[in-house]
Short mmCIF file of C-alpha atoms in Angstrom, two decimals:
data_model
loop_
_atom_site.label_atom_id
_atom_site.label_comp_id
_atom_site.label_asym_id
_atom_site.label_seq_id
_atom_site.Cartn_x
_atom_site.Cartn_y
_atom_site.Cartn_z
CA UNK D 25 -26.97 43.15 -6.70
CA UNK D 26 -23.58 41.86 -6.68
CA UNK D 27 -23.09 38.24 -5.84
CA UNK D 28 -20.54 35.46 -5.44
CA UNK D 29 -21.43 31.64 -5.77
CA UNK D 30 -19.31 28.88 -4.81
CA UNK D 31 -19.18 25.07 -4.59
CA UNK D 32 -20.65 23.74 -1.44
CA UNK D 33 -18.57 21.72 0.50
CA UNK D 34 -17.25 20.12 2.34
CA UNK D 35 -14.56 18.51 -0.46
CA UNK D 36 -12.21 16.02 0.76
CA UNK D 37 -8.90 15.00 -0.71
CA UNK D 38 -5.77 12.80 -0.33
CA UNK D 39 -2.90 14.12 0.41
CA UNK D 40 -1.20 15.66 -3.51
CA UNK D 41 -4.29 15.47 -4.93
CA UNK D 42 -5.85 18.31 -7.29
CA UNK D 43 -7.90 20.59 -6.36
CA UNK D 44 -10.47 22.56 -7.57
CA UNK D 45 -12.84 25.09 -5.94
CA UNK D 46 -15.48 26.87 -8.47
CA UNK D 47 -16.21 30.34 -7.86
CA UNK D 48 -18.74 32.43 -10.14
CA UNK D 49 -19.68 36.06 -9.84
CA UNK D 50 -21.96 38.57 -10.46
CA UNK D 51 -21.09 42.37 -10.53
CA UNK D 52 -21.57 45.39 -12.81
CA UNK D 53 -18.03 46.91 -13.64
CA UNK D 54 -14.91 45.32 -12.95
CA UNK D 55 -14.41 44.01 -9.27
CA UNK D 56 -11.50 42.47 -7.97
CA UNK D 57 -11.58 39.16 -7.05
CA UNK D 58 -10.20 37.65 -3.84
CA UNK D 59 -9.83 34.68 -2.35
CA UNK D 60 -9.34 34.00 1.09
CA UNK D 61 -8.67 31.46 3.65
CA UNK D 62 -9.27 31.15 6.84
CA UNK D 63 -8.06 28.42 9.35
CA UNK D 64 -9.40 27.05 12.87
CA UNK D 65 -9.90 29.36 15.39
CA UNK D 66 -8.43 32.43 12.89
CA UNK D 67 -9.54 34.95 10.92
CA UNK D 68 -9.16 35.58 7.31
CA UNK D 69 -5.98 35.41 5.29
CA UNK D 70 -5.78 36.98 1.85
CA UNK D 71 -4.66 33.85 0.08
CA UNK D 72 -4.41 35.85 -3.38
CA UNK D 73 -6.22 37.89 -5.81
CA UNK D 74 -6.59 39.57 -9.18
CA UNK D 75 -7.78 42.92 -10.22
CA UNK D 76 -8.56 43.01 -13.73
CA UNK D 77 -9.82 40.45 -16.79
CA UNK D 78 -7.01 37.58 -17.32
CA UNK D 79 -5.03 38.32 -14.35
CA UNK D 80 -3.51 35.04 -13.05
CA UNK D 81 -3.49 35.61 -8.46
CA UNK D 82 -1.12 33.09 -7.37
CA UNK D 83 -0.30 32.41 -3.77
CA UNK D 84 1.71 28.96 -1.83
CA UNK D 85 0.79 27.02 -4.97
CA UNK D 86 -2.49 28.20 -5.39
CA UNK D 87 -3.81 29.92 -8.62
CA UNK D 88 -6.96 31.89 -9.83
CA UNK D 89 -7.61 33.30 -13.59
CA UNK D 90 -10.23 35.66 -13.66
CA UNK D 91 -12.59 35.06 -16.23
CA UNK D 92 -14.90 37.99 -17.79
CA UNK D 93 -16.29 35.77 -20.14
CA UNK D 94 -17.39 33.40 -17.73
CA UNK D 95 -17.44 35.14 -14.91
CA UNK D 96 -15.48 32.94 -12.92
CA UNK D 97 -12.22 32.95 -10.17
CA UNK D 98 -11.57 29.31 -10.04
CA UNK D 99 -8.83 27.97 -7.39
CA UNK D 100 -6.79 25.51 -8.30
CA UNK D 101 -3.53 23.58 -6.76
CA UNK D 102 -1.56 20.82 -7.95
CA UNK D 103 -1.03 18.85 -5.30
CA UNK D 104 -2.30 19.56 -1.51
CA UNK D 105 -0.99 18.89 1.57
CA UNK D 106 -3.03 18.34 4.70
CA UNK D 107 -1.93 21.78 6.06
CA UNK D 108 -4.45 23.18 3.22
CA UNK D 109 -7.26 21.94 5.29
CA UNK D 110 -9.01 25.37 6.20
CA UNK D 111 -12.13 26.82 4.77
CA UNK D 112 -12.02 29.09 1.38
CA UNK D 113 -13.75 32.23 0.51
CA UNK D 114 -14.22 33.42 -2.76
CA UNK D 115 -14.88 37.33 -2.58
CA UNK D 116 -15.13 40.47 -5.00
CA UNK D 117 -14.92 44.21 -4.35
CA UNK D 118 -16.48 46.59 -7.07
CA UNK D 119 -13.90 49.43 -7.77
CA UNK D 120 -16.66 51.95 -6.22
CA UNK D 121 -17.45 50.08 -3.12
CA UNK D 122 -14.98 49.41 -0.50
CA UNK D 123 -17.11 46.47 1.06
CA UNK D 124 -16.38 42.74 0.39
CA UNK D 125 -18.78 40.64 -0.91
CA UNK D 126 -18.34 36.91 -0.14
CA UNK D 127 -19.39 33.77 -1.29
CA UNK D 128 -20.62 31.36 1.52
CA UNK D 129 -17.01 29.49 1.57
CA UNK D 130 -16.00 25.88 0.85
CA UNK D 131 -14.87 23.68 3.51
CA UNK D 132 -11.64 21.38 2.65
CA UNK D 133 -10.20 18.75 4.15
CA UNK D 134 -7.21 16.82 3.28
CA UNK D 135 -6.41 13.29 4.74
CA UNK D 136 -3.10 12.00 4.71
CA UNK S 23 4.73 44.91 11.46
CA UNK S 24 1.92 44.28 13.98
CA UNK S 25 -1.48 42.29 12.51
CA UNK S 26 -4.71 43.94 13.17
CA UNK S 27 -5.76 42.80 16.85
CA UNK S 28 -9.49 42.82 18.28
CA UNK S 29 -10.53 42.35 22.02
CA UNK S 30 -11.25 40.70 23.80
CA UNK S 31 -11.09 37.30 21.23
CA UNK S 32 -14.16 35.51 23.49
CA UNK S 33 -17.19 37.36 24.70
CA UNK S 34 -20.57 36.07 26.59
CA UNK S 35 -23.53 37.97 27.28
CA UNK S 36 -27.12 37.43 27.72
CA UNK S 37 -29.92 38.72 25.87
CA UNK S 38 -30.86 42.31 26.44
CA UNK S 39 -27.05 43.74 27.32
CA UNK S 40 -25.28 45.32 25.19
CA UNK S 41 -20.95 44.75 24.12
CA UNK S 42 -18.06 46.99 23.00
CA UNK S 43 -15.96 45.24 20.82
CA UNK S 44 -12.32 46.94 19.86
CA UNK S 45 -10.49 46.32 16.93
CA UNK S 46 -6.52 48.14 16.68
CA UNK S 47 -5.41 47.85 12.57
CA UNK S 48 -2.08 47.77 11.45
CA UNK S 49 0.23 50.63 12.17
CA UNK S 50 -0.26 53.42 9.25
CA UNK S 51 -3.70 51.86 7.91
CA UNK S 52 -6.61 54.48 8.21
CA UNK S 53 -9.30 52.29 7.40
CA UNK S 54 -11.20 50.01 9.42
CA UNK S 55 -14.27 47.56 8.50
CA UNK S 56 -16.27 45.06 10.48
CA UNK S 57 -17.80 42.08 9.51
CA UNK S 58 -20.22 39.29 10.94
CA UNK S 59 -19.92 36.00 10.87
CA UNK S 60 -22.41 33.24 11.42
CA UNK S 61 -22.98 29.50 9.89
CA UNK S 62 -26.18 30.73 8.53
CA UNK S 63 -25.51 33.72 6.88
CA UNK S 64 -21.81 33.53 5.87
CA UNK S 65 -19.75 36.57 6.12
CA UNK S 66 -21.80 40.33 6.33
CA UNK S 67 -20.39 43.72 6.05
CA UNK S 68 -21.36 45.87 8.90
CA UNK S 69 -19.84 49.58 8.23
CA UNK S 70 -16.80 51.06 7.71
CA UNK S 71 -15.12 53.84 8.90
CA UNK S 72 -12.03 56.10 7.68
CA UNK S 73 -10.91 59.23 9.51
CA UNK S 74 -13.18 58.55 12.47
CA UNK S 75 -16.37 58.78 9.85
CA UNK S 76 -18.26 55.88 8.78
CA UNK S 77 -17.74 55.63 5.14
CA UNK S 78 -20.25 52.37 4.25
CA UNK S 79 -22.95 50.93 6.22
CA UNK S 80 -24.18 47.54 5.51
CA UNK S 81 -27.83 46.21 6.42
CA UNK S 82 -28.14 45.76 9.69
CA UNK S 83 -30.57 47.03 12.26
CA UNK S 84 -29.81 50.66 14.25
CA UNK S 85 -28.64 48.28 17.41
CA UNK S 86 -25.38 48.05 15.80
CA UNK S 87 -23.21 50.99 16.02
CA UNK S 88 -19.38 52.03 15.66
CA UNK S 89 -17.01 54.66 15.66
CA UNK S 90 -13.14 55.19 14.74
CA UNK S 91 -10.83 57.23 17.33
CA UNK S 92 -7.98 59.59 15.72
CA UNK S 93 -5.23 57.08 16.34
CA UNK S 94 -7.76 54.77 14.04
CA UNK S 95 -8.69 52.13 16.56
CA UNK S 96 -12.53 51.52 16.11
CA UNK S 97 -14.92 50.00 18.62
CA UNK S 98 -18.18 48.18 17.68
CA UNK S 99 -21.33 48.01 20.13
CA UNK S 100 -24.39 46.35 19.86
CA UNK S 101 -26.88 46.97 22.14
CA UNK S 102 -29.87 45.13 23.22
CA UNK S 103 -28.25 41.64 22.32
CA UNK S 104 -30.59 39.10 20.83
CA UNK S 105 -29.95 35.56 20.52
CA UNK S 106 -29.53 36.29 16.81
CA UNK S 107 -26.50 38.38 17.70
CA UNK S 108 -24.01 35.25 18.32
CA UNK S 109 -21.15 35.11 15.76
CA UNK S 110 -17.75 35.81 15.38
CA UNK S 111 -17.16 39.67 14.42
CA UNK S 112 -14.20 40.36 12.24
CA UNK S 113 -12.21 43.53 12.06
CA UNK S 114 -10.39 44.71 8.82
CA UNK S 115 -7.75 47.10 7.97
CA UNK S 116 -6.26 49.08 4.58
CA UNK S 117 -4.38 52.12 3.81
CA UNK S 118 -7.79 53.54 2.66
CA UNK S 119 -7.71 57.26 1.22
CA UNK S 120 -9.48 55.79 -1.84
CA UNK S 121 -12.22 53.67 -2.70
CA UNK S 122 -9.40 51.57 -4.73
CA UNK S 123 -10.18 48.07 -5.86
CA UNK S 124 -6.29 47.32 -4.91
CA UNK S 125 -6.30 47.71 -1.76
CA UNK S 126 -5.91 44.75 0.23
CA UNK S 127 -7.73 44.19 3.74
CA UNK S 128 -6.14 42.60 6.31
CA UNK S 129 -8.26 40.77 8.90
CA UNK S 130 -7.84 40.42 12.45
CA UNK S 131 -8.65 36.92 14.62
CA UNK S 132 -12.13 38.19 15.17
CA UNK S 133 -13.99 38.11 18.48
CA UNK S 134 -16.25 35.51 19.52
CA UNK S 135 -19.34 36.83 21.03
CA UNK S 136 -21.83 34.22 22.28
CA UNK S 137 -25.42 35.55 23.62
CA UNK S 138 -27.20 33.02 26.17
#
């Protein structure tokens, strides 16, 4: 079945350094891909996403290419700020399905 | 334009009652999905309802139930709470109408529900 792997956390920073969060799927068709983020004591945000092969999601600095070769959503930022500190979900939705599948979510934490 | 909004945001029970949770979605969106979430297993899909019918069902046991009223607020009960049953449940609206892959669910604050 569909399936969406992510780097375990937590992962903690300094204050404008780069990040990285990995994010592989697996899915039959061509999902969207989603990541969210979701801050203490809140629900989920849509932090950005990208519906077909190549599309570049990019949100408050944040960025995500999806990959059909490898099968990947990677976020990336330049330079975090201690504000970022939340937890992020990677996610996918087939284009027949209307549930979300999420991956277990990555914990970050930035110190200043 | 008003977020989706769930009550009541902290809920605790002991085991055996049952809860009504209520989840309003944004003004205009027909579609409304709930999710569990626990540190164990992550985020689940529970169902999902459009037009007051349930559209998906996820894999969860007959105990939890929903519905959708014609002004598209939703409640969620589970009955018979088990321990098992602590987590915070999130609500999630869309425009719906289609199955598309491009449209975007917005999720409410979620409600805490803690079974002693």
């Amino acid at each position: 079945g569909d399936s969406v792997t992510q780097m375990e956390g937590p992962v903690t920073l300094s204050e404008e350094a780069f990040l990285t969060i990995n994010c592989t799927y697996t899915a039959t068709g061509y999902p969207s891909l989603f990541w969210y983020v979701q801050y203490p004591g809140e629900g989920l945000q849509l932090l950005l996403k990208a519906t077909k092969a190549d599309d570049k999601g990019s949100n408050k600095g944040f960025e995500a290419t999806y990959r059909k070769e490898t099968t990947s959503f990677h976020l990336e930022k330049g330079s975090v700020q201690v504000s970022d500190s939340a937890v992020y979900f990677c996610a996918l939705r087939r284009s027949s399905a209307s549930k979300i599948i999420f991956g277990s979510g990555t914990r970050l934490s930035i110190r200043p | 334009k008003a977020g989706v909004t769930q009550t009541p945001r902290y809920l605790i029970k002991t085991r055996g009652q049952q809860v009504t949770l209520s989840c309003s979605p944004i003004s205009g969106h027909r579609s409304v999905s709930w999710y569990q979430q626990t540190p164990g297993q992550g985020l689940q899909f529970l169902f999902e309802y459009f037009s007051e019918t349930q559209r998906n069902k996820g894999n969860f046991p007959g105990r939890f139930s929903g519905r959708q009223f014609s002004n598209s607020r939703s409640e969620m009960n589970v009955s018979t709470l088990e321990l098992g049953d602590s987590a915070l449940y999130l609500c999630a609206s869309r425009p719906g109408g289609t199955t598309s892959s491009t449209d975007t669910q917005y999720f409410g604050p979620g409600t805490r529900l803690t079974v002693l």
